[in-house]
Amino acid sequence: MMISNKDRIISKMRILQFLLAMNCCLALAGSVLKSFIPLELRWTLVGVFFVVSLIILKKITNLKVFQFENSGFIFSIKYYHPSKKGIVFPLVEYPVNKLRSLKMERSMFADIIVIEVDLKEKEMPFKIKIKVSDISDSDYRKMVNSFSQK
């Protein structure tokens, strides 16, 4: 079973790229037509365009594709930027029988998937926290149900 948010993240990235291009076009149009803009507003508008561009660029760089795969014996999670080319290696790869729990913690700013895995050396489980976005409740239920099916 494979679950991914790649389509949603790529569409979100395209929207952000379009907004960045529109912001740059507006800034360019403002510099060409600066004679029509009052002098006291020019630096304010430059600052606004700059801040908006920085926010959009930060959002683009923070986008990550979350890909979960459970083969029945081993589960793996890949976590990468949507513009990454080439081979993507798993961030997490463990046997299914070592999994203790899989939880999703939702907050206003981010959703975090917490995975607890048993290790031979320790009695305490090893916790892995992964910040994800655009994972629906049904996708989370599919992930949890993939561990109970055998």
JSON list of C-alpha atoms in Angstrom, two decimals:
[
{"chain": "A", "resi": 1, "resn": "MET", "atom": "CA", "xyz": [0.00, 0.00, 0.00]},
{"chain": "A", "resi": 2, "resn": "MET", "atom": "CA", "xyz": [1.29, 3.42, -0.94]},
{"chain": "A", "resi": 3, "resn": "ILE", "atom": "CA", "xyz": [-0.02, 6.78, 0.29]},
{"chain": "A", "resi": 4, "resn": "SER", "atom": "CA", "xyz": [1.32, 10.11, -0.93]},
{"chain": "A", "resi": 5, "resn": "ASN", "atom": "CA", "xyz": [0.44, 13.80, -0.90]},
{"chain": "A", "resi": 6, "resn": "LYS", "atom": "CA", "xyz": [2.55, 14.51, -4.00]},
{"chain": "A", "resi": 7, "resn": "ASP", "atom": "CA", "xyz": [-0.31, 15.73, -6.23]},
{"chain": "A", "resi": 8, "resn": "ARG", "atom": "CA", "xyz": [-1.58, 18.19, -3.62]},
{"chain": "A", "resi": 9, "resn": "ILE", "atom": "CA", "xyz": [1.92, 19.50, -2.87]},
{"chain": "A", "resi": 10, "resn": "ILE", "atom": "CA", "xyz": [2.78, 19.96, -6.56]},
{"chain": "A", "resi": 11, "resn": "SER", "atom": "CA", "xyz": [-0.46, 21.86, -7.18]},
{"chain": "A", "resi": 12, "resn": "LYS", "atom": "CA", "xyz": [0.26, 24.02, -4.12]},
{"chain": "A", "resi": 13, "resn": "MET", "atom": "CA", "xyz": [3.78, 24.68, -5.44]},
{"chain": "A", "resi": 14, "resn": "ARG", "atom": "CA", "xyz": [2.42, 25.73, -8.85]},
{"chain": "A", "resi": 15, "resn": "ILE", "atom": "CA", "xyz": [-0.02, 28.14, -7.21]},
{"chain": "A", "resi": 16, "resn": "LEU", "atom": "CA", "xyz": [2.79, 29.67, -5.13]},
{"chain": "A", "resi": 17, "resn": "GLN", "atom": "CA", "xyz": [5.02, 29.97, -8.20]},
{"chain": "A", "resi": 18, "resn": "PHE", "atom": "CA", "xyz": [2.19, 31.73, -10.06]},
{"chain": "A", "resi": 19, "resn": "LEU", "atom": "CA", "xyz": [1.72, 34.14, -7.12]},
{"chain": "A", "resi": 20, "resn": "LEU", "atom": "CA", "xyz": [5.46, 34.84, -7.06]},
{"chain": "A", "resi": 21, "resn": "ALA", "atom": "CA", "xyz": [5.47, 35.54, -10.80]},
{"chain": "A", "resi": 22, "resn": "MET", "atom": "CA", "xyz": [2.46, 37.86, -10.44]},
{"chain": "A", "resi": 23, "resn": "ASN", "atom": "CA", "xyz": [4.17, 39.68, -7.56]},
{"chain": "A", "resi": 24, "resn": "CYS", "atom": "CA", "xyz": [7.32, 40.17, -9.66]},
{"chain": "A", "resi": 25, "resn": "CYS", "atom": "CA", "xyz": [5.25, 41.41, -12.62]},
{"chain": "A", "resi": 26, "resn": "LEU", "atom": "CA", "xyz": [3.46, 43.91, -10.40]},
{"chain": "A", "resi": 27, "resn": "ALA", "atom": "CA", "xyz": [6.79, 45.13, -9.01]},
{"chain": "A", "resi": 28, "resn": "LEU", "atom": "CA", "xyz": [8.16, 45.48, -12.55]},
{"chain": "A", "resi": 29, "resn": "ALA", "atom": "CA", "xyz": [5.02, 47.33, -13.67]},
{"chain": "A", "resi": 30, "resn": "GLY", "atom": "CA", "xyz": [5.34, 49.61, -10.64]},
{"chain": "A", "resi": 31, "resn": "SER", "atom": "CA", "xyz": [8.94, 50.45, -11.51]},
{"chain": "A", "resi": 32, "resn": "VAL", "atom": "CA", "xyz": [8.03, 51.17, -15.15]},
{"chain": "A", "resi": 33, "resn": "LEU", "atom": "CA", "xyz": [5.04, 53.29, -14.19]},
{"chain": "A", "resi": 34, "resn": "LYS", "atom": "CA", "xyz": [6.64, 54.94, -11.14]},
{"chain": "A", "resi": 35, "resn": "SER", "atom": "CA", "xyz": [5.74, 58.40, -12.40]},
{"chain": "A", "resi": 36, "resn": "PHE", "atom": "CA", "xyz": [2.08, 57.59, -11.65]},
{"chain": "A", "resi": 37, "resn": "ILE", "atom": "CA", "xyz": [2.82, 56.44, -8.07]},
{"chain": "A", "resi": 38, "resn": "PRO", "atom": "CA", "xyz": [3.05, 59.16, -5.41]},
{"chain": "A", "resi": 39, "resn": "LEU", "atom": "CA", "xyz": [6.57, 59.59, -4.01]},
{"chain": "A", "resi": 40, "resn": "GLU", "atom": "CA", "xyz": [5.59, 58.75, -0.42]},
{"chain": "A", "resi": 41, "resn": "LEU", "atom": "CA", "xyz": [4.11, 55.38, -1.49]},
{"chain": "A", "resi": 42, "resn": "ARG", "atom": "CA", "xyz": [7.02, 54.14, -3.61]},
{"chain": "A", "resi": 43, "resn": "TRP", "atom": "CA", "xyz": [9.23, 52.77, -0.82]},
{"chain": "A", "resi": 44, "resn": "THR", "atom": "CA", "xyz": [6.25, 51.34, 1.00]},
{"chain": "A", "resi": 45, "resn": "LEU", "atom": "CA", "xyz": [5.22, 49.41, -2.11]},
{"chain": "A", "resi": 46, "resn": "VAL", "atom": "CA", "xyz": [8.79, 48.20, -2.68]},
{"chain": "A", "resi": 47, "resn": "GLY", "atom": "CA", "xyz": [8.86, 46.93, 0.91]},
{"chain": "A", "resi": 48, "resn": "VAL", "atom": "CA", "xyz": [5.49, 45.19, 0.51]},
{"chain": "A", "resi": 49, "resn": "PHE", "atom": "CA", "xyz": [6.56, 43.48, -2.73]},
{"chain": "A", "resi": 50, "resn": "PHE", "atom": "CA", "xyz": [9.83, 42.38, -1.10]},
{"chain": "A", "resi": 51, "resn": "VAL", "atom": "CA", "xyz": [8.13, 40.95, 2.02]},
{"chain": "A", "resi": 52, "resn": "VAL", "atom": "CA", "xyz": [5.46, 39.16, -0.02]},
{"chain": "A", "resi": 53, "resn": "SER", "atom": "CA", "xyz": [8.15, 37.64, -2.25]},
{"chain": "A", "resi": 54, "resn": "LEU", "atom": "CA", "xyz": [10.11, 36.42, 0.78]},
{"chain": "A", "resi": 55, "resn": "ILE", "atom": "CA", "xyz": [7.01, 34.83, 2.31]},
{"chain": "A", "resi": 56, "resn": "ILE", "atom": "CA", "xyz": [6.15, 33.03, -0.92]},
{"chain": "A", "resi": 57, "resn": "LEU", "atom": "CA", "xyz": [9.74, 31.81, -1.37]},
{"chain": "A", "resi": 58, "resn": "LYS", "atom": "CA", "xyz": [9.80, 30.51, 2.22]},
{"chain": "A", "resi": 59, "resn": "LYS", "atom": "CA", "xyz": [6.56, 28.63, 1.65]},
{"chain": "A", "resi": 60, "resn": "ILE", "atom": "CA", "xyz": [7.92, 27.10, -1.57]},
{"chain": "A", "resi": 61, "resn": "THR", "atom": "CA", "xyz": [11.12, 25.94, 0.13]},
{"chain": "A", "resi": 62, "resn": "ASN", "atom": "CA", "xyz": [9.18, 24.44, 3.05]},
{"chain": "A", "resi": 63, "resn": "LEU", "atom": "CA", "xyz": [6.97, 22.24, 0.85]},
{"chain": "A", "resi": 64, "resn": "LYS", "atom": "CA", "xyz": [7.65, 18.53, 1.36]},
{"chain": "A", "resi": 65, "resn": "VAL", "atom": "CA", "xyz": [6.20, 15.45, -0.27]},
{"chain": "A", "resi": 66, "resn": "PHE", "atom": "CA", "xyz": [5.28, 12.71, 2.21]},
{"chain": "A", "resi": 67, "resn": "GLN", "atom": "CA", "xyz": [5.19, 9.20, 0.79]},
{"chain": "A", "resi": 68, "resn": "PHE", "atom": "CA", "xyz": [4.25, 6.17, 2.92]},
{"chain": "A", "resi": 69, "resn": "GLU", "atom": "CA", "xyz": [4.65, 2.62, 1.69]},
{"chain": "A", "resi": 70, "resn": "ASN", "atom": "CA", "xyz": [3.84, -0.63, 3.52]},
{"chain": "A", "resi": 71, "resn": "SER", "atom": "CA", "xyz": [4.81, -3.85, 1.76]},
{"chain": "A", "resi": 72, "resn": "GLY", "atom": "CA", "xyz": [3.54, -6.07, 4.59]},
{"chain": "A", "resi": 73, "resn": "PHE", "atom": "CA", "xyz": [6.98, -6.78, 6.04]},
{"chain": "A", "resi": 74, "resn": "ILE", "atom": "CA", "xyz": [8.70, -3.40, 5.87]},
{"chain": "A", "resi": 75, "resn": "PHE", "atom": "CA", "xyz": [7.25, 0.08, 5.97]},
{"chain": "A", "resi": 76, "resn": "SER", "atom": "CA", "xyz": [9.10, 3.07, 4.59]},
{"chain": "A", "resi": 77, "resn": "ILE", "atom": "CA", "xyz": [8.55, 6.81, 4.57]},
{"chain": "A", "resi": 78, "resn": "LYS", "atom": "CA", "xyz": [10.04, 9.14, 2.00]},
{"chain": "A", "resi": 79, "resn": "TYR", "atom": "CA", "xyz": [10.10, 12.87, 2.69]},
{"chain": "A", "resi": 80, "resn": "TYR", "atom": "CA", "xyz": [11.48, 15.25, 0.05]},
{"chain": "A", "resi": 81, "resn": "HIS", "atom": "CA", "xyz": [11.01, 18.55, -1.78]},
{"chain": "A", "resi": 82, "resn": "PRO", "atom": "CA", "xyz": [8.77, 18.29, -4.87]},
{"chain": "A", "resi": 83, "resn": "SER", "atom": "CA", "xyz": [11.42, 19.69, -7.19]},
{"chain": "A", "resi": 84, "resn": "LYS", "atom": "CA", "xyz": [13.99, 17.03, -6.22]},
{"chain": "A", "resi": 85, "resn": "LYS", "atom": "CA", "xyz": [15.14, 15.00, -9.19]},
{"chain": "A", "resi": 86, "resn": "GLY", "atom": "CA", "xyz": [16.70, 11.56, -9.19]},
{"chain": "A", "resi": 87, "resn": "ILE", "atom": "CA", "xyz": [16.55, 8.81, -6.60]},
{"chain": "A", "resi": 88, "resn": "VAL", "atom": "CA", "xyz": [14.77, 9.55, -3.34]},
{"chain": "A", "resi": 89, "resn": "PHE", "atom": "CA", "xyz": [15.96, 7.41, -0.44]},
{"chain": "A", "resi": 90, "resn": "PRO", "atom": "CA", "xyz": [13.62, 6.59, 2.45]},
{"chain": "A", "resi": 91, "resn": "LEU", "atom": "CA", "xyz": [13.81, 8.72, 5.57]},
{"chain": "A", "resi": 92, "resn": "VAL", "atom": "CA", "xyz": [12.43, 5.84, 7.68]},
{"chain": "A", "resi": 93, "resn": "GLU", "atom": "CA", "xyz": [12.53, 2.15, 6.89]},
{"chain": "A", "resi": 94, "resn": "TYR", "atom": "CA", "xyz": [11.71, -0.46, 9.56]},
{"chain": "A", "resi": 95, "resn": "PRO", "atom": "CA", "xyz": [10.16, -3.91, 9.78]},
{"chain": "A", "resi": 96, "resn": "VAL", "atom": "CA", "xyz": [6.43, -3.83, 10.46]},
{"chain": "A", "resi": 97, "resn": "ASN", "atom": "CA", "xyz": [6.76, -6.10, 13.51]},
{"chain": "A", "resi": 98, "resn": "LYS", "atom": "CA", "xyz": [9.00, -3.49, 15.24]},
{"chain": "A", "resi": 99, "resn": "LEU", "atom": "CA", "xyz": [6.31, -0.78, 15.05]},
{"chain": "A", "resi": 100, "resn": "ARG", "atom": "CA", "xyz": [4.77, 0.12, 18.39]},
{"chain": "A", "resi": 101, "resn": "SER", "atom": "CA", "xyz": [2.49, 2.97, 17.40]},
{"chain": "A", "resi": 102, "resn": "LEU", "atom": "CA", "xyz": [1.71, 5.45, 14.66]},
{"chain": "A", "resi": 103, "resn": "LYS", "atom": "CA", "xyz": [0.01, 8.68, 15.70]},
{"chain": "A", "resi": 104, "resn": "MET", "atom": "CA", "xyz": [-0.87, 11.92, 14.01]},
{"chain": "A", "resi": 105, "resn": "GLU", "atom": "CA", "xyz": [-0.75, 15.09, 16.08]},
{"chain": "A", "resi": 106, "resn": "ARG", "atom": "CA", "xyz": [-2.61, 18.01, 14.55]},
{"chain": "A", "resi": 107, "resn": "SER", "atom": "CA", "xyz": [-1.97, 21.62, 15.49]},
{"chain": "A", "resi": 108, "resn": "MET", "atom": "CA", "xyz": [-2.83, 24.93, 13.93]},
{"chain": "A", "resi": 109, "resn": "PHE", "atom": "CA", "xyz": [0.57, 25.30, 12.25]},
{"chain": "A", "resi": 110, "resn": "ALA", "atom": "CA", "xyz": [1.62, 21.77, 11.35]},
{"chain": "A", "resi": 111, "resn": "ASP", "atom": "CA", "xyz": [0.61, 18.14, 11.39]},
{"chain": "A", "resi": 112, "resn": "ILE", "atom": "CA", "xyz": [3.18, 15.78, 12.87]},
{"chain": "A", "resi": 113, "resn": "ILE", "atom": "CA", "xyz": [3.30, 12.02, 12.43]},
{"chain": "A", "resi": 114, "resn": "VAL", "atom": "CA", "xyz": [4.89, 10.30, 15.42]},
{"chain": "A", "resi": 115, "resn": "ILE", "atom": "CA", "xyz": [6.22, 6.78, 14.88]},
{"chain": "A", "resi": 116, "resn": "GLU", "atom": "CA", "xyz": [7.37, 4.66, 17.80]},
{"chain": "A", "resi": 117, "resn": "VAL", "atom": "CA", "xyz": [9.62, 1.74, 16.92]},
{"chain": "A", "resi": 118, "resn": "ASP", "atom": "CA", "xyz": [11.16, -0.96, 19.14]},
{"chain": "A", "resi": 119, "resn": "LEU", "atom": "CA", "xyz": [14.93, -1.29, 19.15]},
{"chain": "A", "resi": 120, "resn": "LYS", "atom": "CA", "xyz": [16.81, -4.31, 20.48]},
{"chain": "A", "resi": 121, "resn": "GLU", "atom": "CA", "xyz": [19.17, -2.27, 22.64]},
{"chain": "A", "resi": 122, "resn": "LYS", "atom": "CA", "xyz": [16.55, -0.22, 24.50]},
{"chain": "A", "resi": 123, "resn": "GLU", "atom": "CA", "xyz": [13.33, -0.88, 26.32]},
{"chain": "A", "resi": 124, "resn": "MET", "atom": "CA", "xyz": [12.12, 2.61, 25.51]},
{"chain": "A", "resi": 125, "resn": "PRO", "atom": "CA", "xyz": [10.74, 2.97, 21.98]},
{"chain": "A", "resi": 126, "resn": "PHE", "atom": "CA", "xyz": [12.58, 5.06, 19.44]},
{"chain": "A", "resi": 127, "resn": "LYS", "atom": "CA", "xyz": [10.40, 8.04, 18.41]},
{"chain": "A", "resi": 128, "resn": "ILE", "atom": "CA", "xyz": [10.49, 9.53, 14.95]},
{"chain": "A", "resi": 129, "resn": "LYS", "atom": "CA", "xyz": [8.62, 12.80, 14.32]},
{"chain": "A", "resi": 130, "resn": "ILE", "atom": "CA", "xyz": [7.91, 13.95, 10.78]},
{"chain": "A", "resi": 131, "resn": "LYS", "atom": "CA", "xyz": [6.23, 17.26, 9.93]},
{"chain": "A", "resi": 132, "resn": "VAL", "atom": "CA", "xyz": [3.71, 16.70, 7.15]},
{"chain": "A", "resi": 133, "resn": "SER", "atom": "CA", "xyz": [1.15, 18.77, 5.29]},
{"chain": "A", "resi": 134, "resn": "ASP", "atom": "CA", "xyz": [-1.93, 17.93, 3.29]},
{"chain": "A", "resi": 135, "resn": "ILE", "atom": "CA", "xyz": [-2.45, 14.49, 4.81]},
{"chain": "A", "resi": 136, "resn": "SER", "atom": "CA", "xyz": [-6.15, 13.84, 5.14]},
{"chain": "A", "resi": 137, "resn": "ASP", "atom": "CA", "xyz": [-7.81, 11.82, 7.89]},
{"chain": "A", "resi": 138, "resn": "SER", "atom": "CA", "xyz": [-8.69, 9.10, 5.40]},
{"chain": "A", "resi": 139, "resn": "ASP", "atom": "CA", "xyz": [-5.03, 8.81, 4.35]},
{"chain": "A", "resi": 140, "resn": "TYR", "atom": "CA", "xyz": [-4.04, 8.52, 8.02]},
{"chain": "A", "resi": 141, "resn": "ARG", "atom": "CA", "xyz": [-6.66, 5.81, 8.58]},
{"chain": "A", "resi": 142, "resn": "LYS", "atom": "CA", "xyz": [-5.34, 3.93, 5.52]},
{"chain": "A", "resi": 143, "resn": "MET", "atom": "CA", "xyz": [-1.83, 4.04, 6.99]},
{"chain": "A", "resi": 144, "resn": "VAL", "atom": "CA", "xyz": [-3.00, 2.70, 10.34]},
{"chain": "A", "resi": 145, "resn": "ASN", "atom": "CA", "xyz": [-5.20, 0.05, 8.71]},
{"chain": "A", "resi": 146, "resn": "SER", "atom": "CA", "xyz": [-2.32, -1.15, 6.52]},
{"chain": "A", "resi": 147, "resn": "PHE", "atom": "CA", "xyz": [-0.55, -2.36, 9.68]},
{"chain": "A", "resi": 148, "resn": "SER", "atom": "CA", "xyz": [-3.55, -4.31, 10.96]},
{"chain": "A", "resi": 149, "resn": "GLN", "atom": "CA", "xyz": [-4.13, -6.15, 7.65]},
{"chain": "A", "resi": 150, "resn": "LYS", "atom": "CA", "xyz": [-2.11, -9.31, 7.11]}
]
